[in-house]
mmCIF file of C-alpha atoms in Angstrom:
data_model
loop_
_atom_site.group_PDB
_atom_site.id
_atom_site.type_symbol
_atom_site.label_atom_id
_atom_site.label_comp_id
_atom_site.label_asym_id
_atom_site.label_seq_id
_atom_site.Cartn_x
_atom_site.Cartn_y
_atom_site.Cartn_z
ATOM 1 C CA UNK H 15 35.051 -12.970 -26.403
ATOM 2 C CA UNK H 16 33.772 -16.011 -24.549
ATOM 3 C CA UNK H 17 30.879 -18.176 -25.744
ATOM 4 C CA UNK H 18 29.267 -21.519 -25.111
ATOM 5 C CA UNK H 19 29.595 -23.696 -28.229
ATOM 6 C CA UNK H 20 27.677 -26.863 -29.014
ATOM 7 C CA UNK H 21 29.861 -29.294 -30.984
ATOM 8 C CA UNK H 22 27.937 -31.998 -32.878
ATOM 9 C CA UNK H 23 30.560 -34.362 -34.321
ATOM 10 C CA UNK H 24 30.354 -38.150 -34.513
ATOM 11 C CA UNK H 25 34.134 -38.630 -34.671
ATOM 12 C CA UNK H 26 35.154 -38.608 -30.993
ATOM 13 C CA UNK H 27 38.777 -37.668 -31.692
ATOM 14 C CA UNK H 28 37.755 -34.727 -33.903
ATOM 15 C CA UNK H 29 35.173 -33.647 -31.330
ATOM 16 C CA UNK H 30 37.771 -33.727 -28.555
ATOM 17 C CA UNK H 31 40.220 -31.697 -30.652
ATOM 18 C CA UNK H 32 37.559 -29.046 -31.241
ATOM 19 C CA UNK H 33 36.541 -29.026 -27.576
ATOM 20 C CA UNK H 34 40.114 -28.533 -26.374
ATOM 21 C CA UNK H 35 40.687 -25.775 -28.944
ATOM 22 C CA UNK H 36 37.559 -23.996 -27.729
ATOM 23 C CA UNK H 37 38.654 -24.247 -24.095
ATOM 24 C CA UNK H 38 42.057 -22.864 -24.999
ATOM 25 C CA UNK H 39 40.271 -19.849 -26.544
ATOM 26 C CA UNK H 40 38.358 -19.277 -23.302
ATOM 27 C CA UNK H 41 35.059 -20.712 -24.545
ATOM 28 C CA UNK H 42 33.005 -23.499 -22.973
ATOM 29 C CA UNK H 43 31.672 -26.441 -24.948
ATOM 30 C CA UNK H 44 29.052 -29.159 -24.960
ATOM 31 C CA UNK H 45 29.913 -32.154 -27.165
ATOM 32 C CA UNK H 46 27.415 -34.621 -28.657
ATOM 33 C CA UNK H 47 27.792 -37.342 -31.291
ATOM 34 C CA UNK H 48 24.428 -37.655 -33.058
ATOM 35 C CA UNK H 49 21.743 -35.376 -34.442
ATOM 36 C CA UNK H 50 19.060 -36.135 -31.869
ATOM 37 C CA UNK H 51 21.467 -35.374 -29.023
ATOM 38 C CA UNK H 52 22.414 -32.131 -30.800
ATOM 39 C CA UNK H 53 18.804 -30.949 -30.844
ATOM 40 C CA UNK H 54 18.287 -31.922 -27.208
ATOM 41 C CA UNK H 55 21.486 -30.141 -26.150
ATOM 42 C CA UNK H 56 20.577 -27.010 -28.157
ATOM 43 C CA UNK H 57 17.251 -26.771 -26.299
ATOM 44 C CA UNK H 58 18.855 -27.449 -22.920
ATOM 45 C CA UNK H 59 21.990 -25.297 -23.116
ATOM 46 C CA UNK H 60 20.940 -22.471 -25.506
ATOM 47 C CA UNK H 61 24.445 -22.253 -27.035
ATOM 48 C CA UNK H 62 25.904 -19.162 -28.672
ATOM 49 C CA UNK H 63 27.028 -21.177 -31.695
ATOM 50 C CA UNK H 64 26.700 -24.714 -33.084
ATOM 51 C CA UNK H 65 29.581 -26.467 -34.854
ATOM 52 C CA UNK H 66 27.652 -29.028 -36.850
ATOM 53 C CA UNK H 67 29.000 -32.045 -38.722
ATOM 54 C CA UNK H 68 26.806 -33.069 -41.656
ATOM 55 C CA UNK H 69 27.419 -36.825 -41.433
ATOM 56 C CA UNK H 70 25.752 -37.366 -38.046
ATOM 57 C CA UNK H 71 23.891 -40.579 -37.163
ATOM 58 C CA UNK H 72 20.183 -40.629 -36.202
ATOM 59 C CA UNK H 73 19.519 -37.193 -37.771
ATOM 60 C CA UNK H 74 22.027 -35.793 -40.246
ATOM 61 C CA UNK H 75 23.395 -32.252 -40.071
ATOM 62 C CA UNK H 76 21.008 -30.936 -42.687
ATOM 63 C CA UNK H 77 18.051 -32.178 -40.628
ATOM 64 C CA UNK H 78 19.496 -30.691 -37.445
ATOM 65 C CA UNK H 79 20.087 -27.325 -39.138
ATOM 66 C CA UNK H 80 16.530 -27.345 -40.512
ATOM 67 C CA UNK H 81 15.041 -27.825 -37.036
ATOM 68 C CA UNK H 82 17.398 -25.296 -35.442
ATOM 69 C CA UNK H 83 16.419 -22.675 -37.984
ATOM 70 C CA UNK H 84 12.752 -23.350 -37.351
ATOM 71 C CA UNK H 85 13.114 -22.961 -33.580
ATOM 72 C CA UNK H 86 16.031 -20.575 -32.994
ATOM 73 C CA UNK H 87 18.451 -18.086 -34.552
ATOM 74 C CA UNK H 88 21.618 -19.658 -33.106
ATOM 75 C CA UNK H 89 24.556 -19.329 -35.528
ATOM 76 C CA UNK H 90 25.556 -22.585 -37.246
ATOM 77 C CA UNK H 91 28.990 -23.429 -38.641
ATOM 78 C CA UNK H 92 28.780 -26.601 -40.736
ATOM 79 C CA UNK H 93 31.811 -28.874 -40.681
ATOM 80 C CA UNK H 94 32.012 -31.808 -43.061
ATOM 81 C CA UNK H 95 34.044 -33.906 -45.475
ATOM 82 C CA UNK H 96 31.352 -33.329 -48.117
ATOM 83 C CA UNK H 97 32.458 -30.432 -50.298
ATOM 84 C CA UNK H 98 30.352 -30.591 -53.435
ATOM 85 C CA UNK H 99 28.759 -27.335 -54.537
ATOM 86 C CA UNK H 100 25.271 -28.753 -54.019
ATOM 87 C CA UNK H 101 26.061 -29.616 -50.390
ATOM 88 C CA UNK H 102 27.496 -26.162 -49.738
ATOM 89 C CA UNK H 103 24.485 -24.426 -51.304
ATOM 90 C CA UNK H 104 21.991 -26.607 -49.470
ATOM 91 C CA UNK H 105 23.716 -25.925 -46.150
ATOM 92 C CA UNK H 106 23.670 -22.185 -46.781
ATOM 93 C CA UNK H 107 20.049 -22.271 -47.971
ATOM 94 C CA UNK H 108 19.062 -24.009 -44.724
ATOM 95 C CA UNK H 109 20.563 -21.086 -42.857
ATOM 96 C CA UNK H 110 24.125 -22.124 -42.002
ATOM 97 C CA UNK H 111 26.279 -19.077 -41.258
ATOM 98 C CA UNK H 112 29.504 -20.638 -42.483
ATOM 99 C CA UNK H 113 30.757 -23.881 -44.013
ATOM 100 C CA UNK H 114 34.155 -25.591 -43.545
ATOM 101 C CA UNK H 115 35.346 -28.776 -45.213
ATOM 102 C CA UNK H 116 37.664 -31.397 -43.760
ATOM 103 C CA UNK H 117 40.577 -31.587 -43.373
ATOM 104 C CA UNK H 118 40.915 -28.247 -41.616
ATOM 105 C CA UNK H 119 43.315 -26.658 -39.164
ATOM 106 C CA UNK H 120 42.103 -25.958 -35.618
ATOM 107 C CA UNK H 121 43.461 -22.416 -35.929
ATOM 108 C CA UNK H 122 41.337 -21.739 -38.995
ATOM 109 C CA UNK H 123 38.281 -23.204 -37.296
ATOM 110 C CA UNK H 124 38.770 -20.979 -34.237
ATOM 111 C CA UNK H 125 39.198 -17.953 -36.528
ATOM 112 C CA UNK H 126 35.943 -18.824 -38.310
ATOM 113 C CA UNK H 127 34.179 -19.231 -34.968
ATOM 114 C CA UNK H 128 35.386 -15.807 -33.836
ATOM 115 C CA UNK H 129 34.108 -14.288 -37.070
ATOM 116 C CA UNK H 130 30.682 -15.924 -36.818
ATOM 117 C CA UNK H 131 30.300 -14.897 -33.154
ATOM 118 C CA UNK H 132 31.303 -11.338 -33.944
ATOM 119 C CA UNK H 133 28.986 -11.165 -36.944
ATOM 120 C CA UNK H 134 26.059 -12.570 -34.964
ATOM 121 C CA UNK H 135 26.559 -10.189 -32.039
ATOM 122 C CA UNK H 136 27.088 -13.048 -29.580
ATOM 123 C CA UNK H 137 30.584 -12.006 -28.574
ATOM 124 C CA UNK H 138 29.579 -9.316 -26.108
ATOM 125 C CA UNK H 139 29.369 -9.101 -22.347
ATOM 126 C CA UNK H 140 26.805 -11.896 -21.883
ATOM 127 C CA UNK H 141 29.632 -14.397 -21.613
ATOM 128 C CA UNK H 142 32.519 -12.039 -20.914
ATOM 129 C CA UNK H 143 33.524 -14.083 -17.864
ATOM 130 C CA UNK H 144 35.680 -17.045 -18.997
ATOM 131 C CA UNK H 145 35.368 -18.833 -15.642
ATOM 132 C CA UNK H 146 33.539 -22.185 -15.861
ATOM 133 C CA UNK H 147 31.316 -22.825 -12.839
ATOM 134 C CA UNK H 148 29.515 -25.993 -11.803
ATOM 135 C CA UNK H 149 28.623 -27.699 -8.520
ATOM 136 C CA UNK H 150 30.199 -24.988 -6.355
ATOM 137 C CA UNK H 151 33.470 -25.223 -8.322
ATOM 138 C CA UNK H 152 34.934 -22.406 -10.405
ATOM 139 C CA UNK H 153 37.627 -23.157 -13.007
ATOM 140 C CA UNK H 154 39.415 -20.215 -14.615
ATOM 141 C CA UNK H 155 41.158 -21.331 -17.851
ATOM 142 C CA UNK H 156 42.855 -17.935 -18.270
ATOM 143 C CA UNK H 157 44.398 -17.629 -14.799
ATOM 144 C CA UNK H 158 44.658 -21.422 -14.432
ATOM 145 C CA UNK H 159 42.953 -21.258 -11.042
ATOM 146 C CA UNK H 160 40.406 -23.453 -9.270
ATOM 147 C CA UNK H 161 38.141 -22.437 -6.409
ATOM 148 C CA UNK H 162 35.729 -24.621 -4.462
ATOM 149 C CA UNK H 163 33.072 -22.707 -2.526
ATOM 150 C CA UNK H 164 35.376 -19.654 -2.914
ATOM 151 C CA UNK H 165 38.296 -21.589 -1.418
ATOM 152 C CA UNK H 166 41.417 -21.767 -3.616
ATOM 153 C CA UNK H 167 42.375 -25.297 -4.670
ATOM 154 C CA UNK H 168 45.835 -26.300 -5.915
ATOM 155 C CA UNK H 169 45.651 -28.735 -8.867
ATOM 156 C CA UNK H 170 48.234 -30.462 -11.005
ATOM 157 C CA UNK H 171 48.086 -29.675 -14.740
ATOM 158 C CA UNK H 172 46.379 -33.004 -15.453
ATOM 159 C CA UNK H 173 43.858 -32.519 -12.633
ATOM 160 C CA UNK H 174 43.118 -29.032 -13.909
ATOM 161 C CA UNK H 175 42.421 -30.223 -17.465
ATOM 162 C CA UNK H 176 40.138 -33.009 -16.238
ATOM 163 C CA UNK H 177 38.228 -30.651 -13.969
ATOM 164 C CA UNK H 178 37.919 -28.016 -16.698
ATOM 165 C CA UNK H 179 36.381 -30.559 -19.043
ATOM 166 C CA UNK H 180 33.933 -31.866 -16.463
ATOM 167 C CA UNK H 181 32.922 -28.395 -15.211
ATOM 168 C CA UNK H 182 32.261 -27.353 -18.800
ATOM 169 C CA UNK H 183 29.691 -30.148 -19.132
ATOM 170 C CA UNK H 184 28.175 -30.873 -15.698
ATOM 171 C CA UNK H 185 26.164 -34.077 -15.452
ATOM 172 C CA UNK H 186 27.872 -35.498 -18.547
ATOM 173 C CA UNK H 187 29.375 -38.932 -17.925
ATOM 174 C CA UNK H 188 32.999 -39.032 -19.140
ATOM 175 C CA UNK H 189 34.715 -42.336 -19.813
ATOM 176 C CA UNK H 190 38.254 -42.838 -18.542
ATOM 177 C CA UNK H 191 39.449 -42.685 -22.137
ATOM 178 C CA UNK H 192 37.816 -39.328 -22.708
ATOM 179 C CA UNK H 193 39.292 -37.872 -19.532
ATOM 180 C CA UNK H 194 42.684 -39.304 -20.436
ATOM 181 C CA UNK H 195 42.512 -37.445 -23.755
ATOM 182 C CA UNK H 196 42.198 -34.218 -21.775
ATOM 183 C CA UNK H 197 45.649 -34.833 -20.315
ATOM 184 C CA UNK H 198 47.431 -35.872 -23.512
ATOM 185 C CA UNK H 199 50.563 -33.843 -23.996
ATOM 186 C CA UNK H 200 50.969 -33.511 -20.231
ATOM 187 C CA UNK H 201 51.935 -37.121 -19.602
ATOM 188 C CA UNK H 202 51.991 -39.375 -22.668
ATOM 189 C CA UNK H 203 52.871 -42.380 -20.520
ATOM 190 C CA UNK H 204 49.577 -42.183 -18.613
ATOM 191 C CA UNK H 205 47.022 -44.954 -18.882
ATOM 192 C CA UNK H 206 43.269 -44.956 -18.381
ATOM 193 C CA UNK H 207 43.809 -46.245 -14.845
ATOM 194 C CA UNK H 208 45.770 -43.088 -14.096
ATOM 195 C CA UNK H 209 42.494 -41.219 -14.428
ATOM 196 C CA UNK H 210 41.245 -43.040 -11.304
ATOM 197 C CA UNK H 211 44.208 -41.617 -9.397
ATOM 198 C CA UNK H 212 43.512 -38.086 -10.646
ATOM 199 C CA UNK H 213 39.853 -38.390 -9.629
ATOM 200 C CA UNK H 214 40.827 -39.747 -6.220
ATOM 201 C CA UNK H 215 43.185 -36.804 -5.675
ATOM 202 C CA UNK H 216 40.570 -34.293 -6.847
ATOM 203 C CA UNK H 217 38.049 -35.774 -4.407
ATOM 204 C CA UNK H 218 40.515 -35.212 -1.561
ATOM 205 C CA UNK H 219 40.706 -31.552 -2.560
ATOM 206 C CA UNK H 220 37.041 -30.903 -3.426
ATOM 207 C CA UNK H 221 34.897 -33.212 -1.309
ATOM 208 C CA UNK H 222 33.935 -32.795 2.354
ATOM 209 C CA UNK H 223 34.219 -36.575 2.657
ATOM 210 C CA UNK H 224 36.246 -38.111 -0.192
ATOM 211 C CA UNK H 225 34.940 -41.584 0.732
ATOM 212 C CA UNK H 226 31.366 -40.366 0.094
ATOM 213 C CA UNK H 227 31.746 -37.920 -2.818
ATOM 214 C CA UNK H 228 28.908 -35.520 -3.510
ATOM 215 C CA UNK H 229 30.453 -33.756 -6.534
ATOM 216 C CA UNK H 230 32.744 -36.100 -8.456
ATOM 217 C CA UNK H 231 30.607 -39.171 -8.833
ATOM 218 C CA UNK H 232 31.437 -42.622 -10.178
ATOM 219 C CA UNK H 233 29.090 -44.014 -12.811
ATOM 220 C CA UNK H 234 29.817 -47.703 -12.482
ATOM 221 C CA UNK H 235 30.840 -49.426 -15.687
ATOM 222 C CA UNK H 236 31.165 -46.116 -17.539
ATOM 223 C CA UNK H 237 33.310 -43.437 -15.865
ATOM 224 C CA UNK H 238 32.809 -40.242 -13.896
ATOM 225 C CA UNK H 239 30.683 -37.101 -13.852
ATOM 226 C CA UNK H 240 30.645 -33.770 -12.038
ATOM 227 C CA UNK H 241 27.217 -33.223 -10.586
ATOM 228 C CA UNK H 242 25.657 -29.796 -10.274
ATOM 229 C CA UNK H 243 24.401 -27.495 -13.026
ATOM 230 C CA UNK H 244 26.459 -24.795 -14.694
ATOM 231 C CA UNK H 245 26.149 -21.509 -12.817
#
């Protein structure tokens, strides 16, 4: 079972925890932090499932779910700190497929996601390949392998996690802090500046001319992005 999941969660730390749990399960993920971005991402990426926080800025989760149900049949798993019976009933009436309240365990959330995907029939062969592809790069989270234009590339664990995150969301601009979070647990002494070193080393391995990168681009004042759409 491998799916593309849209995570709409305004808490960046919670969103990153969900994203990393999804990647560990072999899924890919797009992460957004407000309701308008969630609707835009749903139209662009056509996800297999949406993990939707209710307390989103711009448009709240109820509003997002209402529009999603009007336009699409994508499964929705609502995730929120609001646990009153009225909230649960309203979410289900709007068409949510499941409802979890915070705090929750990542293992339980992944189990719920598996159940919703299975129930919705979106766990079949359409996304049976767990390899994440973008910009001529293929990242295999199961075999822990990277290929660039079919050429094998040796990566350190931290480089691999950074590249997996960026390939899962091509064209998204990641801050150094966000990319550093991808490597937590690998090197707790790392700083945000260490991300620059990882990117520099990845460019040496992936770019024809590391001094003029065409894949791993710097977005000045913000961070980095991997250019090239998901294959």
